[in-house]
Amino acid sequence: MLLRLLLLLAPCGAGFATKVVSISLRGNWKIHSGNGSLQLPAAVPGCVHSALFNKRIIKDPYYRFNNLDYRWIALDNWTYIKKFKLHSDMSTWSKVNLVFEGIDTVAVVLLNSVPIGKTDNMFRRYSFDITHTVKAVNIIEVRFQSPVVYANQRSERHTAYWVPPNCPPPVQDGECHVNFIRKMQCSFGWDWGPSFPTQGIWKDVRIEAYNVCHLNYFMFTPIYDNYMKTWNLKIESSFDVVSSKLVSGEAIVAIPELNIQQTNNIELQPGERTVELFVKIDKAIIVETWWPHGHGNQTGYNMSVIFELDGGLRFEKSAKVYFRTVELVEEPIQNSPGLSFYFKINGLPIFLKGSNWIPADSFQDRVTSAMLRLLLQSVVDANMNALRVWGGGVYEQDEFYELCDELGIMIWQDFMFACALYPTDKDFMDSVREEVTHQVRRLKSHPSIITWSGNNENEAALMMGWYDTKPGYLQTYIKDYVTLYVKNIRTIVLEGDQTRPFITSSPTNGAKTIAEGWLSPNPYDLNYGDVHFYDYVTDCWNWRTFPKARFVSEYGYQSWPSFSTLEKVSSEEDWSYRSSFALHRQHLINGNNEMLHQIELHFKLPNSTDQLRRFKDTLYLTQVMQAQCVKTETEFYRRSRSEIVNGKGHTMGALYWQLNDIWQAPSWSSLEYGGKWKMLHYFARHFFAPLLLVGFEDKDMLFIYGASDLHSDQQMMLTVRVHTWSSLELVCSESTNPFVIKAGESVLLYTKPVPELLKGCPGCTRQSCVVSFYLSTDGELLSPINYHFLSSLKNAKGLHKANITATISQQGDTFVFDLKTSAVAPFVWLDVGSIPGRFSDNGFLMTEKTRTVFFYPWKPTSKSELEQSFHVTSLADTY
């Protein structure tokens, strides 16, 4: 293959010697297995599994039990090979580098049979000097070692003491010792995902050639001067200067919308050099700040930076600059021990509403721009403003963070360490330092990232004795923990980025953890920091189950995906809740039974004699259960925002586990693999609404709270209605006088004993009636219509099977579903199978005869296609 030189940075009247060129090596490569028995083409970026699938050597890795059948792929040593010719004589260049933006993971790289470097970290950039190795005709080889074998070997060599855990639980069908390899930790298996330890060149690869110098990194950070009340911009550019002489020139910074045109003289000495530019923005110029979704605009400014250097060498970078401040507030709270834990953006306290992000696919080359946009748009469509990028996955691709900037999604960014202790030998630490340095440089210019976090649950794992480690080794483990997360990761982060906080772990006690030497005996202290909370046994409708914590960064319940999603990776014999497939796909010990347990507390289990019908009804009920459980829990956290009860409260964040799925299986997600909304995601659109009503009972007393995320006080009135299960006629209704909910507060709005409420509603008992409530002003609805069940629905009296019909029409790109029901129907679920798109609402309580719902397709469809695929289910249909 003949590769032409791409002018990466255009010369300005200079001779060929001063140009900088980039030669892409993306595209077609060849790969072969360890013994050469398999030889095939492969795309770069990509991985071995994808290459085998594309050549139909293997079937869909996600189909049925293929994650077990295809374990051999990860146990083999694969080699990537590319032969290429160069257009010009490379000997005219002072420096030629081979650059890998991402290589997965353990490999030896050879050029023309000469070893030029080794790799052992999926999360860092590698640059190898090939100045004296490159020729006109070249062969590049990347010889991978099995990540499974490598991790096992590294563990065996670590003989001084045990670094747990060894292996994931057997139910996960995973591989062992993932903590010994700097690779996507969940690729060896997790409780929601398969084990597919990939090998491949998973990001860009290129050759860079230059004579005078090259721009390696370009970063910028807006900084607010609190004393002067002005914005400044710090721009950092890292150069590799190969000239033996001083290189001088000018750096020109332009931000037209802010009237900025600044020229600086610069000088670059030979070697690795960093140029720092400071731009002061005139106080008279109004700078619009970046706000999280729901709190304002995501205003950005186009910036260009041009370096014009000796000999006509010219580098130009353009970027979008956003201005925002972030502060993690940990301070005393009146009538409560401990400290607060919340984020201020641009000086305003923000309640973080959102979820946790996991890798969108086991095979990162399948994560497309369209997939990212679909998933992240679904985040803001559900009124979320934050995601936590979880520490067992990957530092996401650039486009992920660019979309979060654009959409106003705040990111809690974990470093990629999760649920394990880690070694701290020299090789491992050297690799981690390179990883962290690279990722901070790459990501710190994004306003969406509001905090760094050292790891997922590793403080808790160590201090709560998850791994039954010997007490005599505790101090060794503590030393390793501090070495890795504090002395190295934290130090590098704070040196490279002073604009956002760093948290050592999640969960952690924040300032208390620091005061206790970076590890707290109980990292789940409700009076400090953040907590993770899971309880699948206690009744999730009981709000007393949940912790009144400062910030809840993980919580949730499992459900199964819809049948249309499972159907793609299963066969007819699998369509039973007790099938081998259903057990195989469930990676949480006893997970399937725990879902049935929660269902049975409040609903009747399906009993159809038709196996497929019973399976579909069970899938539906797991989603009903999950949605209702997470709704109850999230509403508890939102109403706890402004109050202290028995010393606990001031909750300022609710990030449920988890947003998305990595494959088609039961999990805690609200979005199925492929992006289809589960019932939970529709519920999230309501329970994360800017104005929310929360109803709950305590000792026969009904309480209704109002929670506001608005920036201003708002006048409104509350309406409480009582409906009977047996009739579409409203039984009774009452409205309050107008009142004001203050900005950014939760407040008690209504109390009434349930017997007194029912007494005023003819024929109503706890079993026969249900309560709904909403906020309005001048007849305009301000909040979602919420509801409170007065009894378990398995005890509901008068609930009939509803005959629900839909008339579908089209309005532009949107489809209108005009629904009619013959009876009150809880948890009405509209399904159009595999047609991609979402409804304006779903899983709702239908108490009126008619309702209009909109369908927003993600790909072109038609009225007839929707009519053929449409199916509606409500609770009584499962009886």
mmCIF file with all atom_site columns, N, CA, C and O in Angstrom, residues 657-680:
data_model
loop_
_atom_site.group_PDB
_atom_site.id
_atom_site.type_symbol
_atom_site.label_atom_id
_atom_site.label_alt_id
_atom_site.label_comp_id
_atom_site.label_asym_id
_atom_site.label_entity_id
_atom_site.label_seq_id
_atom_site.pdbx_PDB_ins_code
_atom_site.Cartn_x
_atom_site.Cartn_y
_atom_site.Cartn_z
_atom_site.occupancy
_atom_site.B_iso_or_equiv
_atom_site.pdbx_formal_charge
_atom_site.auth_seq_id
_atom_site.auth_comp_id
_atom_site.auth_asym_id
_atom_site.auth_atom_id
_atom_site.pdbx_PDB_model_num
ATOM 1  N N  . TRP A 1 657 ? -27.425 3.418   39.720 1.00 0.00 ? 657 TRP A N  1
ATOM 2  C CA . TRP A 1 657 ? -26.672 2.429   38.953 1.00 0.00 ? 657 TRP A CA 1
ATOM 3  C C  . TRP A 1 657 ? -27.673 1.612   38.140 1.00 0.00 ? 657 TRP A C  1
ATOM 4  O O  . TRP A 1 657 ? -28.549 1.000   38.730 1.00 0.00 ? 657 TRP A O  1
ATOM 5  N N  . GLN A 1 658 ? -27.586 1.584   36.854 1.00 0.00 ? 658 GLN A N  1
ATOM 6  C CA . GLN A 1 658 ? -26.604 2.154   35.949 1.00 0.00 ? 658 GLN A CA 1
ATOM 7  C C  . GLN A 1 658 ? -27.355 2.693   34.748 1.00 0.00 ? 658 GLN A C  1
ATOM 8  O O  . GLN A 1 658 ? -28.519 2.327   34.538 1.00 0.00 ? 658 GLN A O  1
ATOM 9  N N  . LEU A 1 659 ? -26.749 3.504   33.952 1.00 0.00 ? 659 LEU A N  1
ATOM 10 C CA . LEU A 1 659 ? -27.437 4.082   32.796 1.00 0.00 ? 659 LEU A CA 1
ATOM 11 C C  . LEU A 1 659 ? -27.645 3.065   31.678 1.00 0.00 ? 659 LEU A C  1
ATOM 12 O O  . LEU A 1 659 ? -28.759 2.829   31.229 1.00 0.00 ? 659 LEU A O  1
ATOM 13 N N  . ASN A 1 660 ? -26.552 2.477   31.207 1.00 0.00 ? 660 ASN A N  1
ATOM 14 C CA . ASN A 1 660 ? -26.559 1.747   29.926 1.00 0.00 ? 660 ASN A CA 1
ATOM 15 C C  . ASN A 1 660 ? -26.112 0.309   30.112 1.00 0.00 ? 660 ASN A C  1
ATOM 16 O O  . ASN A 1 660 ? -25.592 -0.072  31.163 1.00 0.00 ? 660 ASN A O  1
ATOM 17 N N  . ASP A 1 661 ? -26.296 -0.460  29.061 1.00 0.00 ? 661 ASP A N  1
ATOM 18 C CA . ASP A 1 661 ? -25.926 -1.879  29.072 1.00 0.00 ? 661 ASP A CA 1
ATOM 19 C C  . ASP A 1 661 ? -24.795 -2.150  28.101 1.00 0.00 ? 661 ASP A C  1
ATOM 20 O O  . ASP A 1 661 ? -24.695 -1.510  27.046 1.00 0.00 ? 661 ASP A O  1
ATOM 21 N N  . ILE A 1 662 ? -23.972 -3.156  28.447 1.00 0.00 ? 662 ILE A N  1
ATOM 22 C CA . ILE A 1 662 ? -22.860 -3.555  27.584 1.00 0.00 ? 662 ILE A CA 1
ATOM 23 C C  . ILE A 1 662 ? -23.256 -4.707  26.668 1.00 0.00 ? 662 ILE A C  1
ATOM 24 O O  . ILE A 1 662 ? -22.643 -4.934  25.637 1.00 0.00 ? 662 ILE A O  1
ATOM 25 N N  . TRP A 1 663 ? -24.324 -5.449  27.071 1.00 0.00 ? 663 TRP A N  1
ATOM 26 C CA . TRP A 1 663 ? -24.879 -6.520  26.230 1.00 0.00 ? 663 TRP A CA 1
ATOM 27 C C  . TRP A 1 663 ? -26.323 -6.754  26.640 1.00 0.00 ? 663 TRP A C  1
ATOM 28 O O  . TRP A 1 663 ? -26.847 -6.022  27.486 1.00 0.00 ? 663 TRP A O  1
ATOM 29 N N  . GLN A 1 664 ? -26.962 -7.752  26.040 1.00 0.00 ? 664 GLN A N  1
ATOM 30 C CA . GLN A 1 664 ? -28.380 -8.006  26.263 1.00 0.00 ? 664 GLN A CA 1
ATOM 31 C C  . GLN A 1 664 ? -28.516 -8.992  27.434 1.00 0.00 ? 664 GLN A C  1
ATOM 32 O O  . GLN A 1 664 ? -28.369 -10.201 27.246 1.00 0.00 ? 664 GLN A O  1
ATOM 33 N N  . ALA A 1 665 ? -28.805 -8.464  28.618 1.00 0.00 ? 665 ALA A N  1
ATOM 34 C CA . ALA A 1 665 ? -28.841 -9.309  29.815 1.00 0.00 ? 665 ALA A CA 1
ATOM 35 C C  . ALA A 1 665 ? -29.535 -8.559  30.943 1.00 0.00 ? 665 ALA A C  1
ATOM 36 O O  . ALA A 1 665 ? -29.719 -7.344  30.870 1.00 0.00 ? 665 ALA A O  1
ATOM 37 N N  . PRO A 1 666 ? -29.907 -9.286  32.013 1.00 0.00 ? 666 PRO A N  1
ATOM 38 C CA . PRO A 1 666 ? -30.433 -8.573  33.186 1.00 0.00 ? 666 PRO A CA 1
ATOM 39 C C  . PRO A 1 666 ? -29.347 -7.703  33.793 1.00 0.00 ? 666 PRO A C  1
ATOM 40 O O  . PRO A 1 666 ? -28.184 -8.096  33.862 1.00 0.00 ? 666 PRO A O  1
ATOM 41 N N  . SER A 1 667 ? -29.739 -6.506  34.201 1.00 0.00 ? 667 SER A N  1
ATOM 42 C CA . SER A 1 667 ? -28.774 -5.587  34.810 1.00 0.00 ? 667 SER A CA 1
ATOM 43 C C  . SER A 1 667 ? -29.544 -4.492  35.519 1.00 0.00 ? 667 SER A C  1
ATOM 44 O O  . SER A 1 667 ? -30.771 -4.487  35.559 1.00 0.00 ? 667 SER A O  1
ATOM 45 N N  . TRP A 1 668 ? -28.804 -3.544  36.061 1.00 0.00 ? 668 TRP A N  1
ATOM 46 C CA . TRP A 1 668 ? -29.390 -2.418  36.782 1.00 0.00 ? 668 TRP A CA 1
ATOM 47 C C  . TRP A 1 668 ? -29.715 -1.252  35.845 1.00 0.00 ? 668 TRP A C  1
ATOM 48 O O  . TRP A 1 668 ? -30.112 -0.191  36.292 1.00 0.00 ? 668 TRP A O  1
ATOM 49 N N  . SER A 1 669 ? -29.544 -1.421  34.540 1.00 0.00 ? 669 SER A N  1
ATOM 50 C CA . SER A 1 669 ? -29.602 -0.294  33.599 1.00 0.00 ? 669 SER A CA 1
ATOM 51 C C  . SER A 1 669 ? -31.022 0.223   33.398 1.00 0.00 ? 669 SER A C  1
ATOM 52 O O  . SER A 1 669 ? -32.010 -0.474  33.626 1.00 0.00 ? 669 SER A O  1
ATOM 53 N N  . SER A 1 670 ? -31.091 1.472   32.936 1.00 0.00 ? 670 SER A N  1
ATOM 54 C CA . SER A 1 670 ? -32.378 2.037   32.493 1.00 0.00 ? 670 SER A CA 1
ATOM 55 C C  . SER A 1 670 ? -32.451 2.132   30.975 1.00 0.00 ? 670 SER A C  1
ATOM 56 O O  . SER A 1 670 ? -33.513 2.417   30.430 1.00 0.00 ? 670 SER A O  1
ATOM 57 N N  . LEU A 1 671 ? -31.314 1.921   30.303 1.00 0.00 ? 671 LEU A N  1
ATOM 58 C CA . LEU A 1 671 ? -31.280 1.859   28.835 1.00 0.00 ? 671 LEU A CA 1
ATOM 59 C C  . LEU A 1 671 ? -30.757 0.493   28.428 1.00 0.00 ? 671 LEU A C  1
ATOM 60 O O  . LEU A 1 671 ? -29.711 0.058   28.894 1.00 0.00 ? 671 LEU A O  1
ATOM 61 N N  . GLU A 1 672 ? -31.498 -0.184  27.559 1.00 0.00 ? 672 GLU A N  1
ATOM 62 C CA . GLU A 1 672 ? -31.078 -1.497  27.103 1.00 0.00 ? 672 GLU A CA 1
ATOM 63 C C  . GLU A 1 672 ? -29.934 -1.383  26.104 1.00 0.00 ? 672 GLU A C  1
ATOM 64 O O  . GLU A 1 672 ? -29.668 -0.303  25.558 1.00 0.00 ? 672 GLU A O  1
ATOM 65 N N  . TYR A 1 673 ? -29.250 -2.476  25.876 1.00 0.00 ? 673 TYR A N  1
ATOM 66 C CA . TYR A 1 673 ? -28.229 -2.502  24.840 1.00 0.00 ? 673 TYR A CA 1
ATOM 67 C C  . TYR A 1 673 ? -28.885 -2.105  23.517 1.00 0.00 ? 673 TYR A C  1
ATOM 68 O O  . TYR A 1 673 ? -29.881 -2.698  23.104 1.00 0.00 ? 673 TYR A O  1
ATOM 69 N N  . GLY A 1 674 ? -28.337 -1.102  22.870 1.00 0.00 ? 674 GLY A N  1
ATOM 70 C CA . GLY A 1 674 ? -28.955 -0.551  21.662 1.00 0.00 ? 674 GLY A CA 1
ATOM 71 C C  . GLY A 1 674 ? -29.696 0.746   21.928 1.00 0.00 ? 674 GLY A C  1
ATOM 72 O O  . GLY A 1 674 ? -30.053 1.465   21.006 1.00 0.00 ? 674 GLY A O  1
ATOM 73 N N  . GLY A 1 675 ? -29.962 1.049   23.213 1.00 0.00 ? 675 GLY A N  1
ATOM 74 C CA . GLY A 1 675 ? -30.514 2.355   23.565 1.00 0.00 ? 675 GLY A CA 1
ATOM 75 C C  . GLY A 1 675 ? -31.987 2.392   23.901 1.00 0.00 ? 675 GLY A C  1
ATOM 76 O O  . GLY A 1 675 ? -32.513 3.442   24.290 1.00 0.00 ? 675 GLY A O  1
ATOM 77 N N  . LYS A 1 676 ? -32.712 1.274   23.726 1.00 0.00 ? 676 LYS A N  1
ATOM 78 C CA . LYS A 1 676 ? -34.150 1.268   24.022 1.00 0.00 ? 676 LYS A CA 1
ATOM 79 C C  . LYS A 1 676 ? -34.375 1.611   25.493 1.00 0.00 ? 676 LYS A C  1
ATOM 80 O O  . LYS A 1 676 ? -33.697 1.117   26.380 1.00 0.00 ? 676 LYS A O  1
ATOM 81 N N  . TRP A 1 677 ? -35.363 2.493   25.737 1.00 0.00 ? 677 TRP A N  1
ATOM 82 C CA . TRP A 1 677 ? -35.661 2.921   27.097 1.00 0.00 ? 677 TRP A CA 1
ATOM 83 C C  . TRP A 1 677 ? -36.427 1.831   27.845 1.00 0.00 ? 677 TRP A C  1
ATOM 84 O O  . TRP A 1 677 ? -37.468 1.350   27.380 1.00 0.00 ? 677 TRP A O  1
ATOM 85 N N  . LYS A 1 678 ? -35.905 1.443   29.001 1.00 0.00 ? 678 LYS A N  1
ATOM 86 C CA . LYS A 1 678 ? -36.688 0.627   29.924 1.00 0.00 ? 678 LYS A CA 1
ATOM 87 C C  . LYS A 1 678 ? -37.720 1.525   30.617 1.00 0.00 ? 678 LYS A C  1
ATOM 88 O O  . LYS A 1 678 ? -37.659 2.755   30.535 1.00 0.00 ? 678 LYS A O  1
ATOM 89 N N  . MET A 1 679 ? -38.624 0.898   31.350 1.00 0.00 ? 679 MET A N  1
ATOM 90 C CA . MET A 1 679 ? -39.611 1.673   32.092 1.00 0.00 ? 679 MET A CA 1
ATOM 91 C C  . MET A 1 679 ? -38.925 2.635   33.073 1.00 0.00 ? 679 MET A C  1
ATOM 92 O O  . MET A 1 679 ? -39.375 3.774   33.260 1.00 0.00 ? 679 MET A O  1
ATOM 93 N N  . LEU A 1 680 ? -37.813 2.196   33.666 1.00 0.00 ? 680 LEU A N  1
ATOM 94 C CA . LEU A 1 680 ? -37.089 3.046   34.615 1.00 0.00 ? 680 LEU A CA 1
ATOM 95 C C  . LEU A 1 680 ? -36.685 4.373   33.988 1.00 0.00 ? 680 LEU A C  1
ATOM 96 O O  . LEU A 1 680 ? -36.736 5.419   34.641 1.00 0.00 ? 680 LEU A O  1
#
